[in-house]
Coordinates of C-alpha atoms in Angstrom, one line a residue:
X1 CA 86.1 98.3 162.7
X2 CA 86.7 101.6 161.2
X3 CA 89.6 101.9 158.8
X4 CA 90.8 105.4 157.9
X5 CA 92.4 104.2 154.6
X6 CA 89.2 103.3 152.9
X7 CA 88.8 105.1 149.6
X8 CA 85.2 106.3 150.2
X9 CA 86.0 108.1 153.5
X10 CA 88.5 110.7 152.2
X11 CA 88.1 114.3 153.5
X12 CA 87.6 117.3 151.3
X13 CA 91.2 118.4 151.7
X14 CA 92.4 115.2 150.1
X15 CA 90.1 115.4 147.0
X16 CA 92.2 115.8 143.8
X17 CA 90.1 118.8 142.6
X18 CA 90.8 120.8 145.7
X19 CA 94.5 119.9 145.6
X20 CA 94.7 121.0 142.0
X21 CA 92.9 124.2 142.8
X22 CA 95.2 125.0 145.6
X23 CA 98.2 124.2 143.4
X24 CA 96.9 126.5 140.7
X25 CA 96.2 129.3 143.1
X26 CA 99.6 129.0 144.7
X27 CA 101.3 129.0 141.3
X28 CA 99.4 132.1 140.3
X29 CA 100.3 133.8 143.5
X30 CA 104.0 133.1 143.0
X31 CA 103.8 134.2 139.4
X32 CA 102.1 137.5 140.2
X33 CA 104.5 138.2 143.0
X34 CA 107.5 137.5 140.7
X35 CA 106.0 139.7 138.0
X36 CA 105.4 142.6 140.4
X37 CA 108.7 142.3 142.3
X38 CA 111.2 141.3 139.5
X39 CA 109.9 141.7 136.0
X40 CA 107.9 144.9 136.2
X41 CA 110.7 147.0 137.9
X42 CA 113.2 145.7 135.3
X43 CA 110.9 146.7 132.5
X44 CA 110.3 150.1 134.0
X45 CA 114.1 150.7 134.4
X46 CA 114.6 149.7 130.7
X47 CA 111.8 152.0 129.6
X48 CA 113.2 154.9 131.6
X49 CA 116.7 154.3 130.1
X50 CA 115.2 154.2 126.6
X51 CA 113.3 157.4 127.2
X52 CA 116.5 159.1 128.5
X53 CA 118.4 157.9 125.4
X54 CA 115.7 159.1 123.1
X55 CA 115.6 162.5 124.8
X56 CA 119.3 162.9 124.4
X57 CA 119.1 161.9 120.7
X58 CA 116.3 164.4 120.2
X59 CA 118.4 167.2 121.7
X60 CA 121.3 166.3 119.4
X61 CA 119.0 166.2 116.4
X62 CA 117.5 169.6 117.4
X63 CA 121.0 171.1 117.7
X64 CA 122.0 169.6 114.3
X65 CA 118.8 171.0 112.8
X66 CA 119.6 174.4 114.1
X67 CA 123.1 174.3 112.7
X68 CA 121.8 173.1 109.3
X69 CA 119.3 176.0 109.3
X70 CA 122.0 178.5 110.1
X71 CA 124.3 177.1 107.4
X72 CA 121.4 177.1 104.9
X73 CA 120.6 180.7 105.7
X74 CA 124.3 181.8 105.3
X75 CA 124.5 179.9 102.0
X76 CA 121.3 181.6 100.9
X77 CA 122.6 185.0 101.8
X78 CA 125.9 184.3 100.0
X79 CA 124.1 183.1 96.9
X80 CA 122.0 186.2 96.9
X81 CA 125.1 188.4 97.2
X82 CA 126.8 186.4 94.5
X83 CA 123.7 186.6 92.2
X84 CA 123.5 190.4 92.7
X85 CA 127.3 190.7 91.9
X86 CA 127.0 188.6 88.8
X87 CA 123.8 190.5 87.7
X88 CA 125.6 193.8 87.9
X89 CA 128.6 192.4 86.0
X90 CA 126.2 191.1 83.3
X91 CA 124.6 194.5 83.0
X92 CA 128.0 196.1 82.6
X93 CA 129.0 193.6 79.9
X94 CA 125.7 194.2 78.1
X95 CA 126.3 197.9 78.2
X96 CA 129.8 197.5 76.8
X97 CA 128.4 195.2 74.1
X98 CA 125.8 197.8 73.1
X99 CA 128.5 200.5 72.7

């Protein structure tokens, strides 16, 4: 009498180590596929959006920097003109005081 339900006669496919290994391999395969198909594209889209936003911010900052440089240059020129004017007035006053 051969009984297939005896514990010593299990096949290799029914062994717990093989079942655990197949379960782990299947879980890893599902996780890798999910990462490649769902998470990675979402991260790439977010990164591209951040790059676009930072590039726009950089352009705005460059434009502001250029404006500030222009205003500074104008202010410097105005200060130079004002300084020359005041220096000439000072010289005139000194001349008058000497007389």
